[in-house]
PDB file of C-alpha atoms in Angstrom:
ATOM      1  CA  UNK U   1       4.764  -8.603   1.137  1.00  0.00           C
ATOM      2  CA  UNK U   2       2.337  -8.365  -1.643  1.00  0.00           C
ATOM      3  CA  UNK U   3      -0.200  -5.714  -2.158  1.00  0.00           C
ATOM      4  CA  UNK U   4      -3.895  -6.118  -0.892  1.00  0.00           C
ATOM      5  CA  UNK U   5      -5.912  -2.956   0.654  1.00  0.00           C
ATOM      6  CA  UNK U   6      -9.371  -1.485   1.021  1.00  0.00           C
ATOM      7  CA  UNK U   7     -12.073   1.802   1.147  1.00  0.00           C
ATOM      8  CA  UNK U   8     -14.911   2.273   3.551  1.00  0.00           C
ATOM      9  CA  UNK U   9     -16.329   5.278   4.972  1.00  0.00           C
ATOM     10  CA  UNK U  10     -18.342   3.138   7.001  1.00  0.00           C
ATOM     11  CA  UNK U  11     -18.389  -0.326   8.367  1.00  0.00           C
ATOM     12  CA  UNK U  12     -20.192  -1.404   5.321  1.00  0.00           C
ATOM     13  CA  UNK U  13     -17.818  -0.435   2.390  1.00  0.00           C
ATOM     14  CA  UNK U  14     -15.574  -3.086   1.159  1.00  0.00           C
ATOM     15  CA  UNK U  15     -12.028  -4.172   2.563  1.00  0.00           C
ATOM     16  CA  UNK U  16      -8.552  -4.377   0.590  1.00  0.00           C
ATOM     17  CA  UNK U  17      -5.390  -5.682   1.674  1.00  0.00           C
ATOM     18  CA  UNK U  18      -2.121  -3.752   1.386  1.00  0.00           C
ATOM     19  CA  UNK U  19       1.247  -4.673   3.024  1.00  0.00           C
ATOM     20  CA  UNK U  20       2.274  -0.874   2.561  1.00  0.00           C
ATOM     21  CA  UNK U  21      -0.355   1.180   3.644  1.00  0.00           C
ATOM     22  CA  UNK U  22      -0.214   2.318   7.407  1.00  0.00           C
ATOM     23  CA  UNK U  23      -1.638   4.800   9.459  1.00  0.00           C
ATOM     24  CA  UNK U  24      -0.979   8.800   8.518  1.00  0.00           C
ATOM     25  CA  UNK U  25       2.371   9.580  10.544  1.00  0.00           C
ATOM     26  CA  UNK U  26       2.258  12.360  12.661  1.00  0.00           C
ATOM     27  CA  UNK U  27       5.202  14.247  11.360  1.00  0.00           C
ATOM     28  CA  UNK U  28       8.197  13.200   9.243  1.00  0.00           C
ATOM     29  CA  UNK U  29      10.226  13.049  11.680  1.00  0.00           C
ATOM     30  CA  UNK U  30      13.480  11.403  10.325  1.00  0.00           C
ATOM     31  CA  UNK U  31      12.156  11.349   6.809  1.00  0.00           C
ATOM     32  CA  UNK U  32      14.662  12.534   3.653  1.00  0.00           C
ATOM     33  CA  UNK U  33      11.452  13.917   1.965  1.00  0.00           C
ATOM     34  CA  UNK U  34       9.222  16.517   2.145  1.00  0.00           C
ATOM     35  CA  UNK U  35       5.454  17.230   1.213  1.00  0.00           C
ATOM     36  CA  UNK U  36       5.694  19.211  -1.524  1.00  0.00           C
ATOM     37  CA  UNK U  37       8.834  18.264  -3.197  1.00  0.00           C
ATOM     38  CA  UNK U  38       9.094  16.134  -6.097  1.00  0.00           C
ATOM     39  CA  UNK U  39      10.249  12.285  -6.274  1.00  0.00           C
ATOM     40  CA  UNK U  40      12.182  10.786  -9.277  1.00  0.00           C
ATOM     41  CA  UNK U  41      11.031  14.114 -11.449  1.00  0.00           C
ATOM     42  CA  UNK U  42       7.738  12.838 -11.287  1.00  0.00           C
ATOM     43  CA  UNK U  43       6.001  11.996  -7.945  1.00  0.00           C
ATOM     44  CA  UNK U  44       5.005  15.588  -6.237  1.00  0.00           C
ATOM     45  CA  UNK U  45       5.229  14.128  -2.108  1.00  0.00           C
ATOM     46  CA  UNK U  46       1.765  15.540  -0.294  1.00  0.00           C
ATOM     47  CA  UNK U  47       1.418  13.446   2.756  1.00  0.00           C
ATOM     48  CA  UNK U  48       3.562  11.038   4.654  1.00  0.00           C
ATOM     49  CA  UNK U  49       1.206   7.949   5.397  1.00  0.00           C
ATOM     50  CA  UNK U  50       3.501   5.784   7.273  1.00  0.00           C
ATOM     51  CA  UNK U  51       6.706   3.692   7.459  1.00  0.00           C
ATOM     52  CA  UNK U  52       7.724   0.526   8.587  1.00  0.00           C
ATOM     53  CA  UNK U  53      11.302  -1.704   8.167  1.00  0.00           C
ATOM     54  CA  UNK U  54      11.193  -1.214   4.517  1.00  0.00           C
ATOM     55  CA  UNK U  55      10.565   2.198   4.292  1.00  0.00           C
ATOM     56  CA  UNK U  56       8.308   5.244   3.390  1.00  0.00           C
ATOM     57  CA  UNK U  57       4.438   4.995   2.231  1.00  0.00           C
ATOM     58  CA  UNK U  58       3.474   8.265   0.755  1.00  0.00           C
ATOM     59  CA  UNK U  59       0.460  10.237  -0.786  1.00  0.00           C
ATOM     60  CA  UNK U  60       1.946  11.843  -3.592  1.00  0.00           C
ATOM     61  CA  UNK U  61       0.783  13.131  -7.245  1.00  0.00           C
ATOM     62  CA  UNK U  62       1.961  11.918 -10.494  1.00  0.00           C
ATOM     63  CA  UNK U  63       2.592  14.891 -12.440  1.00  0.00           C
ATOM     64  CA  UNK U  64       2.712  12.599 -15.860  1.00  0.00           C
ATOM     65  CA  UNK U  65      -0.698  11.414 -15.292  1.00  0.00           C
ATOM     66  CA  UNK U  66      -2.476  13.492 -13.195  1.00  0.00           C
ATOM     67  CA  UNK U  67      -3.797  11.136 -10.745  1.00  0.00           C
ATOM     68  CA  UNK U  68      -3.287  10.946  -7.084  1.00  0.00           C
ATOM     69  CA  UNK U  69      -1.566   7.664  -5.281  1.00  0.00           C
ATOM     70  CA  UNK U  70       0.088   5.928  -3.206  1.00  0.00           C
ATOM     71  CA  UNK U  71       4.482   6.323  -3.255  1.00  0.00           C
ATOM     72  CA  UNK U  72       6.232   3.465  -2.073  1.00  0.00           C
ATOM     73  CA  UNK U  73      10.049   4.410  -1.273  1.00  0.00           C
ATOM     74  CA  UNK U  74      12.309   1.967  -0.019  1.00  0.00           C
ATOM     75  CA  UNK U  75      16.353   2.186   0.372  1.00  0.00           C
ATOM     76  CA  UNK U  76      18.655   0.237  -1.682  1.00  0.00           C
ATOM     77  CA  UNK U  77      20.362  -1.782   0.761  1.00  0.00           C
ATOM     78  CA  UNK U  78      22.199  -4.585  -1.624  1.00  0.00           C
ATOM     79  CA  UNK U  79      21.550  -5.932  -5.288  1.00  0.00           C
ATOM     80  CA  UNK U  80      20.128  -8.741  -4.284  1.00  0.00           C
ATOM     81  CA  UNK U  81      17.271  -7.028  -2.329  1.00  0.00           C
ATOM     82  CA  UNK U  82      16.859  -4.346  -5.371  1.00  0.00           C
ATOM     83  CA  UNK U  83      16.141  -7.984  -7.354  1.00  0.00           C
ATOM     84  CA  UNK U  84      14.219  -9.452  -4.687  1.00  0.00           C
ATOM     85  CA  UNK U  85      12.098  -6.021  -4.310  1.00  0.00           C
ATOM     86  CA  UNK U  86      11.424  -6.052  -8.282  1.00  0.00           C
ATOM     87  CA  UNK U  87      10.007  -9.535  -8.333  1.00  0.00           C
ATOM     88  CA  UNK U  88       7.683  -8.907  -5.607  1.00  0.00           C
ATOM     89  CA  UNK U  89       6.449  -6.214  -7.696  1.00  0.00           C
ATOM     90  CA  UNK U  90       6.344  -7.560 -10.711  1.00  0.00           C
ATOM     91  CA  UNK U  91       4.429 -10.768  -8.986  1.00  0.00           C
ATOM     92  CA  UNK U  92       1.959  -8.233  -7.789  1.00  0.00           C
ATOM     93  CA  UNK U  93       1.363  -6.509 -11.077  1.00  0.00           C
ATOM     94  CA  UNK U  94      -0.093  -9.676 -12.090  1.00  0.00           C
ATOM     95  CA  UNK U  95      -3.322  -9.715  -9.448  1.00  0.00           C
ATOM     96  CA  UNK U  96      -6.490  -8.095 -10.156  1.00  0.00           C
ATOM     97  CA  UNK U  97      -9.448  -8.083  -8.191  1.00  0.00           C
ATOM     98  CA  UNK U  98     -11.734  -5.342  -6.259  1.00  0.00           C
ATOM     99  CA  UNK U  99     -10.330  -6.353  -2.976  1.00  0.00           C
ATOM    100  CA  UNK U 100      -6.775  -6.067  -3.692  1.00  0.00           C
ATOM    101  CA  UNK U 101      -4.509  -2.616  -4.449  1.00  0.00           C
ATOM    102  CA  UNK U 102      -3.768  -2.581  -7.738  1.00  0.00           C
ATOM    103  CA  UNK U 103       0.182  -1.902  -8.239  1.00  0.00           C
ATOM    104  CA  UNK U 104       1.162   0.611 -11.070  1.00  0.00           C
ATOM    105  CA  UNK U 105       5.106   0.847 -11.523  1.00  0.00           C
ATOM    106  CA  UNK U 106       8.562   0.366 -10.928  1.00  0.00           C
ATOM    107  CA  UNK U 107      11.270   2.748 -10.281  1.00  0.00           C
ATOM    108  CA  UNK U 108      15.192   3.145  -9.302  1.00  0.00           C
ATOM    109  CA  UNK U 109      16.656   6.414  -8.508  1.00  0.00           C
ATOM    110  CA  UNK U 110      19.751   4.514  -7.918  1.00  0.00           C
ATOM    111  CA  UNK U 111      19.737   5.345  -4.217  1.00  0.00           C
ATOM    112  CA  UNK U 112      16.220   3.777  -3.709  1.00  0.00           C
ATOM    113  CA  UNK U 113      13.741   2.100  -5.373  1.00  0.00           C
ATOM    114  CA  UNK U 114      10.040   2.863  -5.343  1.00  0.00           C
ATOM    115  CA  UNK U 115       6.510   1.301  -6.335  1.00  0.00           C
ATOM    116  CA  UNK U 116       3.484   2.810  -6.863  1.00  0.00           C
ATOM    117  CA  UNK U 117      -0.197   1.736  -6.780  1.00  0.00           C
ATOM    118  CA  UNK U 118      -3.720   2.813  -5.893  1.00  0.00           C
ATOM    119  CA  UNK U 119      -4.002   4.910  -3.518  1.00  0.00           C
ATOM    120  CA  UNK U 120      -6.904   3.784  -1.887  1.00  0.00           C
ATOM    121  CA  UNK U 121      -8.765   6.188   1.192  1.00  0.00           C
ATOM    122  CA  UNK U 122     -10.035   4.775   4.234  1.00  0.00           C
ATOM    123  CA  UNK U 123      -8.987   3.358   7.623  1.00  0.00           C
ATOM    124  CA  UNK U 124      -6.934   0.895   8.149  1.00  0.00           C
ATOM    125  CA  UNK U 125      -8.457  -2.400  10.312  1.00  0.00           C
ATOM    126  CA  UNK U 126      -6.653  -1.322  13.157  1.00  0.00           C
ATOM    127  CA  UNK U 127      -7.634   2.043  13.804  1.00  0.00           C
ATOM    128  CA  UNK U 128     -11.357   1.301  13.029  1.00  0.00           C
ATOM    129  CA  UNK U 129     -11.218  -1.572  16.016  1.00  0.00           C
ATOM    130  CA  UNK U 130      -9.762   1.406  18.482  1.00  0.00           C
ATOM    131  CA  UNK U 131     -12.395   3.817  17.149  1.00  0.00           C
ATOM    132  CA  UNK U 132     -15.116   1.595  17.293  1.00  0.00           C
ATOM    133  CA  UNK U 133     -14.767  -1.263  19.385  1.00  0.00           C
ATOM    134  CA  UNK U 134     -15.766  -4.703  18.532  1.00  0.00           C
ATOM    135  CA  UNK U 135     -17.648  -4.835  15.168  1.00  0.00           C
ATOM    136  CA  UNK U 136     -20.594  -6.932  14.503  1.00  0.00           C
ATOM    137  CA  UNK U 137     -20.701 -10.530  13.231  1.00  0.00           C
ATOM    138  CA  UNK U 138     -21.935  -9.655  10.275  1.00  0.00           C
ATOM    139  CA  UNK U 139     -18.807  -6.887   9.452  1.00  0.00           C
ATOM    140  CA  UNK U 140     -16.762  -9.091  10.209  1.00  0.00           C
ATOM    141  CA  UNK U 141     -17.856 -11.858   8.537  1.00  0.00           C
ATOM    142  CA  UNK U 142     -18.317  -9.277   5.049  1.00  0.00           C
ATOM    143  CA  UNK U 143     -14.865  -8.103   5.758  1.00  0.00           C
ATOM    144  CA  UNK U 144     -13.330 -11.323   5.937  1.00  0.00           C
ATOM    145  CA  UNK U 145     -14.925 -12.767   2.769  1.00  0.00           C
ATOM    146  CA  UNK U 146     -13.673  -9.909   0.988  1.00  0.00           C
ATOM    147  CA  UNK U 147     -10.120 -10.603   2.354  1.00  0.00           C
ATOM    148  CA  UNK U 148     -10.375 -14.220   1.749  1.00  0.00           C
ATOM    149  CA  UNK U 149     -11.004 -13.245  -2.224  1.00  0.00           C
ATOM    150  CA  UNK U 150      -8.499 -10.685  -2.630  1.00  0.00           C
ATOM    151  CA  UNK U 151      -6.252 -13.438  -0.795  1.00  0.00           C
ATOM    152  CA  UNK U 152      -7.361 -16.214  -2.642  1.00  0.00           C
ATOM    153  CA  UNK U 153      -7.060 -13.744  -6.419  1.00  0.00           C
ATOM    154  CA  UNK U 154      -3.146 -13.768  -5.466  1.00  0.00           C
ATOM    155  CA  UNK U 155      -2.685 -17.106  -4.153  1.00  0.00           C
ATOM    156  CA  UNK U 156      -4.279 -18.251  -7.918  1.00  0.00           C
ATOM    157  CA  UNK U 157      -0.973 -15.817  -9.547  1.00  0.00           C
ATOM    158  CA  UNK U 158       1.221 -17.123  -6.870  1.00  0.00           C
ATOM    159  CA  UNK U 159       1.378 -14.173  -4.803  1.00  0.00           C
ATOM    160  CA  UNK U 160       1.378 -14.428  -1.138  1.00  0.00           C
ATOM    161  CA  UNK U 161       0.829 -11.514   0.916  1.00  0.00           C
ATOM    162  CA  UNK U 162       3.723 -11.377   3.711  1.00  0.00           C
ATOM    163  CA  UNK U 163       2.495  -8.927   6.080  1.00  0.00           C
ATOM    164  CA  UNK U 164      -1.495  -9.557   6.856  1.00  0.00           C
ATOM    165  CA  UNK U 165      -1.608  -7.481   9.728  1.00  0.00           C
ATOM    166  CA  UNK U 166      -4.917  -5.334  10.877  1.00  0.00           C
ATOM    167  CA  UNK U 167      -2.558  -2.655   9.903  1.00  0.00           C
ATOM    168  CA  UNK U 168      -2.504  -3.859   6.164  1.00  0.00           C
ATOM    169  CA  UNK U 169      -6.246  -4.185   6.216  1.00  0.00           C
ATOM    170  CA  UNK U 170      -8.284  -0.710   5.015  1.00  0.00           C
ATOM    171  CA  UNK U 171     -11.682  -0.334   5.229  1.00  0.00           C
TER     172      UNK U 171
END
């Protein structure tokens, strides 16, 4: 999946798509890491977001930069998948545009590689739809025109987003 996400504090702030982000986890329960500790000599870990199949989504601080975002870590399973997981990146470098997560860099540890991007606060579509209940026409009708041009900014670099889920949808 390619990278699309979004920020709202209320129903009215714009909507992003991102295949990583996910819900904050409750615990890390069965996680390696640890907030606090410090990814690849650079990434300080401060909140476990989520996981799904591919692996861990974390809030985390670059210590080179200074900047807070979003720490992608996902297990080496096989070359081919470290290739397949470096294309998908590099395809997602390539799209700009308000409505989509903007992906920073790269990295193998050699046990795992990792992306990371914007880190971008808000809700995801999911939990705002438990919280609130149906929205109104026209939320939903801003949300999805935002979607369909963050969507349709990829689709022009070839990038397809893999996982559009209410769960990759922030608001």
């Amino acid at each position: 999946g390619n990278p699309a996400t979004p920020p709202s504090t209320a129903l009215a702030a714009t909507a992003r798509l991102d295949a990583s982000m996910a819900t904050p986890a409750a615990a890390t329960e069965g996680s390696p890491f640890e907030p606090g500790a410090v990814f690849a000599g650079r990434y300080r870990l401060a909140t476990r977001l989520g996981h799904d199949r591919t692996g861990e989504l974390w809030r985390a601080e670059d210590l080179v930069i200074g900047i807070l975002i979003a720490l992608k870590v996902l297990p080496v399973t096989s070359p081919e998948a470290r290739e397949r997981m470096l294309e998908e990146v590099r395809l997602a470098r390539r799209v700009t545009h308000p409505s989509v997560c903007r992906v920073f860099d790269v990295g193998d540890t050699g046990s795992s590689l990792f992306y990371t991007m914007e880190l971008v606060q808000g809700e995801d579509l999911n939990t705002v739809l438990r919280r609130v209940g149906r929205l109104p026409a026209e939320k939903v009708v801003d949300i999805g025109v935002q979607l369909c041009a963050g969507l349709g900014a990829a689709h022009l670099e070839g990038v397809r987003h893999g996982a559009l889920t209410k769960a990759s949808v922030l608001i």
